[in-house]
């Protein structure tokens, strides 16, 4: 039997990835969409979770794709309506909201899946194998893109709870926390915020860990890079191993040789396979490590005002 699923929020990521993958996989059946203003083909459409719950349509699970600012209330209503949930990344606006949803999912007996799509590329899994017992000497994240090209008209990303440059940057954190053989944290942070915006346009970070060694672990996030984006994670180990995850984690180079080349579409397909497994086993997957890194970066950062952004 296929899982009857509804997609809530019909923005770009929902139409480009979630709806495509759901319609492609036989394990899921799209039975409804929820959006205040949008519809999708001939699929039954509703304006709210409350409206969906009052309908006669049978729904097993929902995928939530709206901006994180609105995610908690809709997720809470979905759990109380008896729906299992896939949360697009970032799962919520704050760690407190995320922990509250985890507790509510446990209370209601529902499955909650914080779906970090970048973790689901085969290149990431392969890199994790190479690093499982490595002593990491150098680490650098370069996550740079042109916000005008990748996020045109998306004013919510500049508002409180919009994450700013960490909206794409949290993808890097989801990969990093997956492949590192031990926990890491934000040691130092410097954030640039346009004088007319509420969230970051650039960030420069240093990481630390419980290991009592000097580390060269850094990250740069920038929304003003023109042309081709740089979505790269470069790692060097003490025994001479060099790992490069590029193109958003889809391509893996080991010591300069291309080992695997995947695509973002494969990430979402594997993500839904994982969700199906969680639903069958009635287990949740609620990794909050990437969200914690963003929260900690904002908490300890030196924040500098930069030129207005228009």
PDB file of C-alpha atoms in Angstrom:
ATOM      1  CA  UNK A   1       0.000   0.000   0.000  1.00  0.00           C
ATOM      2  CA  UNK A   2       1.321   3.454  -0.912  1.00  0.00           C
ATOM      3  CA  UNK A   3       1.594   6.264   1.616  1.00  0.00           C
ATOM      4  CA  UNK A   4      -1.061   8.916   1.053  1.00  0.00           C
ATOM      5  CA  UNK A   5       0.738  12.226   1.320  1.00  0.00           C
ATOM      6  CA  UNK A   6      -0.077  15.930   1.101  1.00  0.00           C
ATOM      7  CA  UNK A   7       2.406  18.699   0.300  1.00  0.00           C
ATOM      8  CA  UNK A   8       2.011  21.897   2.309  1.00  0.00           C
ATOM      9  CA  UNK A   9       3.536  25.025   0.782  1.00  0.00           C
ATOM     10  CA  UNK A  10       3.917  25.219  -2.999  1.00  0.00           C
ATOM     11  CA  UNK A  11       7.048  27.287  -3.475  1.00  0.00           C
ATOM     12  CA  UNK A  12       9.974  26.539  -5.756  1.00  0.00           C
ATOM     13  CA  UNK A  13      11.458  23.672  -3.733  1.00  0.00           C
ATOM     14  CA  UNK A  14       8.080  21.920  -3.492  1.00  0.00           C
ATOM     15  CA  UNK A  15       7.372  22.122  -7.215  1.00  0.00           C
ATOM     16  CA  UNK A  16      10.935  21.438  -8.391  1.00  0.00           C
ATOM     17  CA  UNK A  17      11.699  18.525  -6.085  1.00  0.00           C
ATOM     18  CA  UNK A  18       9.038  17.216  -3.698  1.00  0.00           C
ATOM     19  CA  UNK A  19       6.104  16.962  -6.088  1.00  0.00           C
ATOM     20  CA  UNK A  20       8.343  15.538  -8.799  1.00  0.00           C
ATOM     21  CA  UNK A  21       9.744  12.819  -6.542  1.00  0.00           C
ATOM     22  CA  UNK A  22       6.386  11.937  -4.968  1.00  0.00           C
ATOM     23  CA  UNK A  23       4.815  11.483  -8.400  1.00  0.00           C
ATOM     24  CA  UNK A  24       7.805   9.390  -9.498  1.00  0.00           C
ATOM     25  CA  UNK A  25       7.867   6.929  -6.587  1.00  0.00           C
ATOM     26  CA  UNK A  26       5.241   4.204  -6.233  1.00  0.00           C
ATOM     27  CA  UNK A  27       5.617   4.212  -2.421  1.00  0.00           C
ATOM     28  CA  UNK A  28       3.776   7.553  -2.191  1.00  0.00           C
ATOM     29  CA  UNK A  29       0.494   8.829  -3.565  1.00  0.00           C
ATOM     30  CA  UNK A  30      -0.119  12.575  -3.716  1.00  0.00           C
ATOM     31  CA  UNK A  31      -3.676  13.091  -2.453  1.00  0.00           C
ATOM     32  CA  UNK A  32      -3.741  16.810  -1.620  1.00  0.00           C
ATOM     33  CA  UNK A  33      -1.850  20.096  -1.544  1.00  0.00           C
ATOM     34  CA  UNK A  34      -2.185  22.879   1.001  1.00  0.00           C
ATOM     35  CA  UNK A  35      -1.466  26.513   0.152  1.00  0.00           C
ATOM     36  CA  UNK A  36      -3.250  29.809   0.789  1.00  0.00           C
ATOM     37  CA  UNK A  37      -2.982  30.870  -2.845  1.00  0.00           C
ATOM     38  CA  UNK A  38      -1.657  28.061  -5.075  1.00  0.00           C
ATOM     39  CA  UNK A  39      -2.852  24.800  -6.625  1.00  0.00           C
ATOM     40  CA  UNK A  40      -1.163  21.896  -8.415  1.00  0.00           C
ATOM     41  CA  UNK A  41      -2.725  20.325 -11.520  1.00  0.00           C
ATOM     42  CA  UNK A  42      -5.992  18.617 -10.575  1.00  0.00           C
ATOM     43  CA  UNK A  43      -4.875  17.640  -7.059  1.00  0.00           C
ATOM     44  CA  UNK A  44      -7.412  18.573  -4.345  1.00  0.00           C
ATOM     45  CA  UNK A  45      -6.245  21.839  -2.787  1.00  0.00           C
ATOM     46  CA  UNK A  46      -6.864  23.297   0.662  1.00  0.00           C
ATOM     47  CA  UNK A  47      -5.911  26.565   2.321  1.00  0.00           C
ATOM     48  CA  UNK A  48      -4.917  25.144   5.731  1.00  0.00           C
ATOM     49  CA  UNK A  49      -4.237  21.945   7.665  1.00  0.00           C
ATOM     50  CA  UNK A  50      -7.514  22.485   9.524  1.00  0.00           C
ATOM     51  CA  UNK A  51      -9.386  22.567   6.211  1.00  0.00           C
ATOM     52  CA  UNK A  52      -7.596  19.426   5.026  1.00  0.00           C
ATOM     53  CA  UNK A  53      -8.344  17.590   8.277  1.00  0.00           C
ATOM     54  CA  UNK A  54     -12.054  18.387   7.951  1.00  0.00           C
ATOM     55  CA  UNK A  55     -12.190  16.931   4.441  1.00  0.00           C
ATOM     56  CA  UNK A  56     -12.956  13.323   3.650  1.00  0.00           C
ATOM     57  CA  UNK A  57      -9.553  12.786   2.057  1.00  0.00           C
ATOM     58  CA  UNK A  58      -7.448  10.093   3.745  1.00  0.00           C
ATOM     59  CA  UNK A  59      -3.969  11.419   4.525  1.00  0.00           C
ATOM     60  CA  UNK A  60      -1.112   9.477   6.162  1.00  0.00           C
ATOM     61  CA  UNK A  61       1.672  12.060   6.038  1.00  0.00           C
ATOM     62  CA  UNK A  62       2.459  15.634   5.068  1.00  0.00           C
ATOM     63  CA  UNK A  63       5.544  17.324   3.670  1.00  0.00           C
ATOM     64  CA  UNK A  64       6.012  20.867   4.991  1.00  0.00           C
ATOM     65  CA  UNK A  65       7.763  23.263   2.579  1.00  0.00           C
ATOM     66  CA  UNK A  66       6.819  26.749   3.783  1.00  0.00           C
ATOM     67  CA  UNK A  67       9.427  29.214   5.176  1.00  0.00           C
ATOM     68  CA  UNK A  68      10.653  28.197   8.656  1.00  0.00           C
ATOM     69  CA  UNK A  69       8.972  31.225  10.263  1.00  0.00           C
ATOM     70  CA  UNK A  70       5.584  29.544   9.742  1.00  0.00           C
ATOM     71  CA  UNK A  71       6.672  25.932  10.148  1.00  0.00           C
ATOM     72  CA  UNK A  72       6.009  25.330  13.859  1.00  0.00           C
ATOM     73  CA  UNK A  73       2.295  26.164  13.930  1.00  0.00           C
ATOM     74  CA  UNK A  74       1.585  24.107  10.822  1.00  0.00           C
ATOM     75  CA  UNK A  75       3.658  21.169  12.098  1.00  0.00           C
ATOM     76  CA  UNK A  76       1.893  21.275  15.457  1.00  0.00           C
ATOM     77  CA  UNK A  77      -1.516  21.257  13.786  1.00  0.00           C
ATOM     78  CA  UNK A  78      -0.423  18.398  11.518  1.00  0.00           C
ATOM     79  CA  UNK A  79       0.732  16.240  14.423  1.00  0.00           C
ATOM     80  CA  UNK A  80      -2.481  16.929  16.319  1.00  0.00           C
ATOM     81  CA  UNK A  81      -4.453  15.990  13.204  1.00  0.00           C
ATOM     82  CA  UNK A  82      -2.732  12.595  13.223  1.00  0.00           C
ATOM     83  CA  UNK A  83      -0.320  13.132  10.310  1.00  0.00           C
ATOM     84  CA  UNK A  84       3.291  11.973  10.120  1.00  0.00           C
ATOM     85  CA  UNK A  85       5.619  14.751   8.941  1.00  0.00           C
ATOM     86  CA  UNK A  86       8.558  15.378   6.647  1.00  0.00           C
ATOM     87  CA  UNK A  87      10.073  18.784   7.421  1.00  0.00           C
ATOM     88  CA  UNK A  88      11.999  20.560   4.670  1.00  0.00           C
ATOM     89  CA  UNK A  89      15.200  22.074   5.913  1.00  0.00           C
ATOM     90  CA  UNK A  90      15.644  23.975   8.154  1.00  0.00           C
ATOM     91  CA  UNK A  91      13.049  22.119  10.230  1.00  0.00           C
ATOM     92  CA  UNK A  92      11.974  25.142  12.301  1.00  0.00           C
ATOM     93  CA  UNK A  93      13.044  28.701  13.007  1.00  0.00           C
ATOM     94  CA  UNK A  94      14.516  27.863  16.425  1.00  0.00           C
ATOM     95  CA  UNK A  95      15.862  24.931  18.407  1.00  0.00           C
ATOM     96  CA  UNK A  96      13.156  25.464  21.002  1.00  0.00           C
ATOM     97  CA  UNK A  97      10.438  24.994  18.399  1.00  0.00           C
ATOM     98  CA  UNK A  98      12.184  21.907  17.058  1.00  0.00           C
ATOM     99  CA  UNK A  99      12.476  20.298  20.494  1.00  0.00           C
ATOM    100  CA  UNK A 100       8.807  21.051  21.190  1.00  0.00           C
ATOM    101  CA  UNK A 101       7.798  19.297  17.965  1.00  0.00           C
ATOM    102  CA  UNK A 102       9.950  16.280  18.816  1.00  0.00           C
ATOM    103  CA  UNK A 103       8.182  16.004  22.171  1.00  0.00           C
ATOM    104  CA  UNK A 104       4.744  16.394  20.568  1.00  0.00           C
ATOM    105  CA  UNK A 105       5.529  13.735  17.951  1.00  0.00           C
ATOM    106  CA  UNK A 106       6.437  11.335  20.731  1.00  0.00           C
ATOM    107  CA  UNK A 107       3.249  12.172  22.637  1.00  0.00           C
ATOM    108  CA  UNK A 108       1.017  11.709  19.607  1.00  0.00           C
ATOM    109  CA  UNK A 109       2.819   8.627  18.313  1.00  0.00           C
ATOM    110  CA  UNK A 110       3.645  10.237  14.973  1.00  0.00           C
ATOM    111  CA  UNK A 111       6.779  10.005  12.838  1.00  0.00           C
ATOM    112  CA  UNK A 112       8.800  13.222  12.530  1.00  0.00           C
ATOM    113  CA  UNK A 113      11.557  13.464   9.905  1.00  0.00           C
ATOM    114  CA  UNK A 114      13.915  16.447   9.736  1.00  0.00           C
ATOM    115  CA  UNK A 115      14.881  16.006   6.100  1.00  0.00           C
ATOM    116  CA  UNK A 116      18.345  17.380   5.362  1.00  0.00           C
ATOM    117  CA  UNK A 117      18.379  16.628   1.647  1.00  0.00           C
ATOM    118  CA  UNK A 118      22.119  17.255   1.153  1.00  0.00           C
ATOM    119  CA  UNK A 119      22.941  14.331   3.475  1.00  0.00           C
ATOM    120  CA  UNK A 120      21.243  11.949   1.060  1.00  0.00           C
ATOM    121  CA  UNK A 121      23.759  12.122  -1.756  1.00  0.00           C
ATOM    122  CA  UNK A 122      25.920   9.048  -2.290  1.00  0.00           C
ATOM    123  CA  UNK A 123      29.020  11.274  -2.343  1.00  0.00           C
ATOM    124  CA  UNK A 124      28.350  12.312   1.254  1.00  0.00           C
ATOM    125  CA  UNK A 125      27.980   8.706   2.402  1.00  0.00           C
ATOM    126  CA  UNK A 126      31.213   7.780   0.628  1.00  0.00           C
ATOM    127  CA  UNK A 127      33.118  10.717   2.154  1.00  0.00           C
ATOM    128  CA  UNK A 128      31.902   9.652   5.607  1.00  0.00           C
ATOM    129  CA  UNK A 129      33.513   6.243   5.089  1.00  0.00           C
ATOM    130  CA  UNK A 130      36.872   7.823   4.235  1.00  0.00           C
ATOM    131  CA  UNK A 131      36.755  10.030   7.351  1.00  0.00           C
ATOM    132  CA  UNK A 132      35.357   7.572   9.897  1.00  0.00           C
ATOM    133  CA  UNK A 133      38.660   7.256  11.788  1.00  0.00           C
ATOM    134  CA  UNK A 134      40.622  10.176  10.349  1.00  0.00           C
ATOM    135  CA  UNK A 135      42.537  12.871  12.199  1.00  0.00           C
ATOM    136  CA  UNK A 136      41.363  15.994  10.437  1.00  0.00           C
ATOM    137  CA  UNK A 137      44.024  18.662  10.141  1.00  0.00           C
ATOM    138  CA  UNK A 138      42.387  21.195   7.845  1.00  0.00           C
ATOM    139  CA  UNK A 139      38.765  21.864   6.992  1.00  0.00           C
ATOM    140  CA  UNK A 140      37.290  24.669   4.920  1.00  0.00           C
ATOM    141  CA  UNK A 141      33.756  25.305   3.736  1.00  0.00           C
ATOM    142  CA  UNK A 142      33.255  27.728   0.850  1.00  0.00           C
ATOM    143  CA  UNK A 143      29.526  28.245   0.287  1.00  0.00           C
ATOM    144  CA  UNK A 144      29.096  31.223  -2.014  1.00  0.00           C
ATOM    145  CA  UNK A 145      26.418  32.181  -4.507  1.00  0.00           C
ATOM    146  CA  UNK A 146      24.545  35.111  -6.026  1.00  0.00           C
ATOM    147  CA  UNK A 147      21.439  35.720  -3.908  1.00  0.00           C
ATOM    148  CA  UNK A 148      19.830  37.727  -6.723  1.00  0.00           C
ATOM    149  CA  UNK A 149      19.965  34.682  -8.995  1.00  0.00           C
ATOM    150  CA  UNK A 150      19.156  31.899  -6.515  1.00  0.00           C
ATOM    151  CA  UNK A 151      16.586  33.695  -4.343  1.00  0.00           C
ATOM    152  CA  UNK A 152      14.881  36.333  -6.503  1.00  0.00           C
ATOM    153  CA  UNK A 153      11.983  38.056  -4.796  1.00  0.00           C
ATOM    154  CA  UNK A 154      12.237  35.928  -1.647  1.00  0.00           C
ATOM    155  CA  UNK A 155      11.985  38.714   0.900  1.00  0.00           C
ATOM    156  CA  UNK A 156      11.296  36.295   3.776  1.00  0.00           C
ATOM    157  CA  UNK A 157      14.953  35.194   3.810  1.00  0.00           C
ATOM    158  CA  UNK A 158      15.953  38.710   4.902  1.00  0.00           C
ATOM    159  CA  UNK A 159      13.438  38.863   7.755  1.00  0.00           C
ATOM    160  CA  UNK A 160      13.775  37.467  11.297  1.00  0.00           C
ATOM    161  CA  UNK A 161      13.677  33.656  11.157  1.00  0.00           C
ATOM    162  CA  UNK A 162      14.671  33.828   7.482  1.00  0.00           C
ATOM    163  CA  UNK A 163      18.274  32.629   8.166  1.00  0.00           C
ATOM    164  CA  UNK A 164      19.846  34.887   5.533  1.00  0.00           C
ATOM    165  CA  UNK A 165      22.997  33.404   4.032  1.00  0.00           C
ATOM    166  CA  UNK A 166      22.581  30.432   6.366  1.00  0.00           C
ATOM    167  CA  UNK A 167      19.475  29.373   4.437  1.00  0.00           C
ATOM    168  CA  UNK A 168      21.728  27.750   1.814  1.00  0.00           C
ATOM    169  CA  UNK A 169      24.620  27.529   4.287  1.00  0.00           C
ATOM    170  CA  UNK A 170      22.764  25.121   6.530  1.00  0.00           C
ATOM    171  CA  UNK A 171      23.112  22.577   3.713  1.00  0.00           C
ATOM    172  CA  UNK A 172      26.867  22.699   4.274  1.00  0.00           C
ATOM    173  CA  UNK A 173      26.334  22.186   7.998  1.00  0.00           C
ATOM    174  CA  UNK A 174      24.116  19.165   7.333  1.00  0.00           C
ATOM    175  CA  UNK A 175      26.884  17.583   5.265  1.00  0.00           C
ATOM    176  CA  UNK A 176      29.628  18.517   7.713  1.00  0.00           C
ATOM    177  CA  UNK A 177      27.875  17.130  10.789  1.00  0.00           C
ATOM    178  CA  UNK A 178      27.139  13.939   8.865  1.00  0.00           C
ATOM    179  CA  UNK A 179      30.705  13.209   7.718  1.00  0.00           C
ATOM    180  CA  UNK A 180      32.720  14.406  10.727  1.00  0.00           C
ATOM    181  CA  UNK A 181      33.821  11.480  12.951  1.00  0.00           C
ATOM    182  CA  UNK A 182      33.232  13.542  16.110  1.00  0.00           C
ATOM    183  CA  UNK A 183      31.059  16.514  17.158  1.00  0.00           C
ATOM    184  CA  UNK A 184      32.182  20.042  16.329  1.00  0.00           C
ATOM    185  CA  UNK A 185      30.955  23.465  17.410  1.00  0.00           C
ATOM    186  CA  UNK A 186      31.223  27.130  16.429  1.00  0.00           C
ATOM    187  CA  UNK A 187      34.287  28.598  18.113  1.00  0.00           C
ATOM    188  CA  UNK A 188      34.299  32.064  16.552  1.00  0.00           C
ATOM    189  CA  UNK A 189      31.965  33.855  14.152  1.00  0.00           C
ATOM    190  CA  UNK A 190      31.852  37.139  12.271  1.00  0.00           C
ATOM    191  CA  UNK A 191      28.638  38.021  10.467  1.00  0.00           C
ATOM    192  CA  UNK A 192      27.970  40.781   7.946  1.00  0.00           C
ATOM    193  CA  UNK A 193      24.425  42.140   7.870  1.00  0.00           C
ATOM    194  CA  UNK A 194      23.233  44.751   5.371  1.00  0.00           C
ATOM    195  CA  UNK A 195      22.150  47.913   7.143  1.00  0.00           C
ATOM    196  CA  UNK A 196      18.627  47.603   5.707  1.00  0.00           C
ATOM    197  CA  UNK A 197      18.143  43.857   6.365  1.00  0.00           C
ATOM    198  CA  UNK A 198      17.617  41.654   9.420  1.00  0.00           C
ATOM    199  CA  UNK A 199      19.724  38.613   8.473  1.00  0.00           C
ATOM    200  CA  UNK A 200      23.257  37.871   7.314  1.00  0.00           C
ATOM    201  CA  UNK A 201      24.616  38.337   3.814  1.00  0.00           C
ATOM    202  CA  UNK A 202      28.021  36.830   4.688  1.00  0.00           C
ATOM    203  CA  UNK A 203      29.621  34.910   7.540  1.00  0.00           C
ATOM    204  CA  UNK A 204      33.116  33.788   8.513  1.00  0.00           C
ATOM    205  CA  UNK A 205      33.391  30.954  11.029  1.00  0.00           C
ATOM    206  CA  UNK A 206      35.955  28.950  12.970  1.00  0.00           C
ATOM    207  CA  UNK A 207      35.086  25.506  14.327  1.00  0.00           C
ATOM    208  CA  UNK A 208      36.301  23.697  17.423  1.00  0.00           C
ATOM    209  CA  UNK A 209      35.911  20.305  19.096  1.00  0.00           C
ATOM    210  CA  UNK A 210      36.689  18.557  22.385  1.00  0.00           C
ATOM    211  CA  UNK A 211      40.032  17.436  20.986  1.00  0.00           C
ATOM    212  CA  UNK A 212      42.901  19.342  22.577  1.00  0.00           C
ATOM    213  CA  UNK A 213      44.678  20.184  19.340  1.00  0.00           C
ATOM    214  CA  UNK A 214      45.053  23.320  17.305  1.00  0.00           C
ATOM    215  CA  UNK A 215      42.695  23.174  14.351  1.00  0.00           C
ATOM    216  CA  UNK A 216      42.443  24.956  11.026  1.00  0.00           C
ATOM    217  CA  UNK A 217      38.719  24.475  10.516  1.00  0.00           C
ATOM    218  CA  UNK A 218      36.955  27.416   8.887  1.00  0.00           C
ATOM    219  CA  UNK A 219      33.958  28.373   6.776  1.00  0.00           C
ATOM    220  CA  UNK A 220      33.011  31.251   4.495  1.00  0.00           C
ATOM    221  CA  UNK A 221      29.438  31.971   3.454  1.00  0.00           C
ATOM    222  CA  UNK A 222      28.791  34.729   0.918  1.00  0.00           C
ATOM    223  CA  UNK A 223      25.683  35.792  -0.986  1.00  0.00           C
ATOM    224  CA  UNK A 224      27.404  38.251  -3.306  1.00  0.00           C
ATOM    225  CA  UNK A 225      29.450  35.914  -5.491  1.00  0.00           C
ATOM    226  CA  UNK A 226      28.517  36.505  -9.139  1.00  0.00           C
ATOM    227  CA  UNK A 227      28.350  33.753 -11.724  1.00  0.00           C
ATOM    228  CA  UNK A 228      28.957  30.121 -10.869  1.00  0.00           C
ATOM    229  CA  UNK A 229      28.316  29.227  -7.205  1.00  0.00           C
ATOM    230  CA  UNK A 230      30.938  27.649  -4.936  1.00  0.00           C
ATOM    231  CA  UNK A 231      29.387  24.973  -2.741  1.00  0.00           C
ATOM    232  CA  UNK A 232      32.498  23.158  -1.561  1.00  0.00           C
ATOM    233  CA  UNK A 233      33.836  21.378   1.519  1.00  0.00           C
ATOM    234  CA  UNK A 234      37.574  20.690   1.530  1.00  0.00           C
ATOM    235  CA  UNK A 235      39.141  18.407   4.158  1.00  0.00           C
ATOM    236  CA  UNK A 236      42.751  17.294   4.666  1.00  0.00           C
ATOM    237  CA  UNK A 237      43.818  14.654   7.179  1.00  0.00           C
ATOM    238  CA  UNK A 238      47.135  14.229   8.990  1.00  0.00           C
ATOM    239  CA  UNK A 239      47.984  11.134   6.983  1.00  0.00           C
ATOM    240  CA  UNK A 240      47.712  13.022   3.670  1.00  0.00           C
ATOM    241  CA  UNK A 241      44.151  12.204   2.594  1.00  0.00           C
ATOM    242  CA  UNK A 242      42.431  15.032   0.720  1.00  0.00           C
ATOM    243  CA  UNK A 243      38.650  15.069   0.417  1.00  0.00           C
ATOM    244  CA  UNK A 244      36.686  17.549  -1.688  1.00  0.00           C
ATOM    245  CA  UNK A 245      32.897  17.561  -1.713  1.00  0.00           C
ATOM    246  CA  UNK A 246      31.819  20.009  -4.404  1.00  0.00           C
ATOM    247  CA  UNK A 247      28.683  21.088  -6.236  1.00  0.00           C
ATOM    248  CA  UNK A 248      26.658  21.107  -3.021  1.00  0.00           C
ATOM    249  CA  UNK A 249      27.982  17.753  -1.879  1.00  0.00           C
ATOM    250  CA  UNK A 250      27.031  15.872  -5.035  1.00  0.00           C
ATOM    251  CA  UNK A 251      30.605  15.389  -6.325  1.00  0.00           C
ATOM    252  CA  UNK A 252      33.355  13.660  -4.353  1.00  0.00           C
ATOM    253  CA  UNK A 253      37.057  13.990  -5.168  1.00  0.00           C
ATOM    254  CA  UNK A 254      39.624  11.946  -3.230  1.00  0.00           C
ATOM    255  CA  UNK A 255      43.264  13.022  -3.613  1.00  0.00           C
ATOM    256  CA  UNK A 256      42.283  14.901  -6.769  1.00  0.00           C
ATOM    257  CA  UNK A 257      40.397  12.043  -8.436  1.00  0.00           C
ATOM    258  CA  UNK A 258      36.647  12.165  -9.056  1.00  0.00           C
ATOM    259  CA  UNK A 259      35.168   9.225  -7.150  1.00  0.00           C
ATOM    260  CA  UNK A 260      31.453   9.947  -7.469  1.00  0.00           C
ATOM    261  CA  UNK A 261      29.266  12.452  -9.306  1.00  0.00           C
ATOM    262  CA  UNK A 262      25.631  12.637  -8.270  1.00  0.00           C
ATOM    263  CA  UNK A 263      22.819  15.181  -8.525  1.00  0.00           C
ATOM    264  CA  UNK A 264      20.408  17.045  -6.271  1.00  0.00           C
ATOM    265  CA  UNK A 265      17.491  15.073  -7.740  1.00  0.00           C
ATOM    266  CA  UNK A 266      19.059  11.865  -6.429  1.00  0.00           C
ATOM    267  CA  UNK A 267      19.211  13.414  -2.948  1.00  0.00           C
ATOM    268  CA  UNK A 268      15.466  13.949  -2.832  1.00  0.00           C
ATOM    269  CA  UNK A 269      14.709  10.500  -4.176  1.00  0.00           C
ATOM    270  CA  UNK A 270      16.848   8.892  -1.480  1.00  0.00           C
ATOM    271  CA  UNK A 271      15.323  11.212   1.117  1.00  0.00           C
ATOM    272  CA  UNK A 272      11.850   9.923   0.313  1.00  0.00           C
ATOM    273  CA  UNK A 273      13.068   6.330   0.369  1.00  0.00           C
ATOM    274  CA  UNK A 274      14.381   7.022   3.868  1.00  0.00           C
ATOM    275  CA  UNK A 275      11.081   8.617   4.874  1.00  0.00           C
ATOM    276  CA  UNK A 276       9.200   5.552   3.642  1.00  0.00           C
ATOM    277  CA  UNK A 277      11.444   3.358   5.807  1.00  0.00           C
ATOM    278  CA  UNK A 278      10.789   5.568   8.834  1.00  0.00           C
ATOM    279  CA  UNK A 279       7.050   5.357   8.263  1.00  0.00           C
ATOM    280  CA  UNK A 280       7.144   1.577   7.988  1.00  0.00           C
ATOM    281  CA  UNK A 281       9.256   1.187  11.142  1.00  0.00           C
ATOM    282  CA  UNK A 282       7.371   3.980  12.983  1.00  0.00           C
ATOM    283  CA  UNK A 283      10.623   5.701  13.912  1.00  0.00           C
ATOM    284  CA  UNK A 284      11.505   9.398  13.802  1.00  0.00           C
ATOM    285  CA  UNK A 285      14.721  10.954  12.495  1.00  0.00           C
ATOM    286  CA  UNK A 286      15.232  14.325  14.173  1.00  0.00           C
ATOM    287  CA  UNK A 287      18.835  15.419  13.685  1.00  0.00           C
ATOM    288  CA  UNK A 288      19.155  18.974  15.006  1.00  0.00           C
ATOM    289  CA  UNK A 289      22.930  19.400  14.669  1.00  0.00           C
ATOM    290  CA  UNK A 290      22.872  21.657  11.555  1.00  0.00           C
ATOM    291  CA  UNK A 291      20.247  23.928  13.089  1.00  0.00           C
ATOM    292  CA  UNK A 292      22.289  24.137  16.292  1.00  0.00           C
ATOM    293  CA  UNK A 293      25.362  25.350  14.379  1.00  0.00           C
ATOM    294  CA  UNK A 294      23.349  28.169  12.812  1.00  0.00           C
ATOM    295  CA  UNK A 295      21.859  29.110  16.165  1.00  0.00           C
ATOM    296  CA  UNK A 296      25.274  29.092  17.837  1.00  0.00           C
ATOM    297  CA  UNK A 297      26.829  31.158  15.048  1.00  0.00           C
ATOM    298  CA  UNK A 298      24.261  33.913  15.526  1.00  0.00           C
ATOM    299  CA  UNK A 299      24.582  33.612  19.327  1.00  0.00           C
ATOM    300  CA  UNK A 300      28.320  34.270  19.547  1.00  0.00           C
ATOM    301  CA  UNK A 301      29.007  36.282  16.404  1.00  0.00           C
ATOM    302  CA  UNK A 302      30.493  39.695  16.092  1.00  0.00           C
ATOM    303  CA  UNK A 303      27.904  41.341  13.835  1.00  0.00           C
ATOM    304  CA  UNK A 304      29.058  44.068  11.466  1.00  0.00           C
ATOM    305  CA  UNK A 305      26.847  46.332   9.401  1.00  0.00           C
ATOM    306  CA  UNK A 306      27.530  46.268   5.654  1.00  0.00           C
ATOM    307  CA  UNK A 307      26.265  48.215   2.654  1.00  0.00           C
ATOM    308  CA  UNK A 308      22.480  48.255   2.103  1.00  0.00           C
ATOM    309  CA  UNK A 309      21.199  45.505  -0.166  1.00  0.00           C
ATOM    310  CA  UNK A 310      18.647  46.247  -2.863  1.00  0.00           C
TER     311      UNK A 310
END
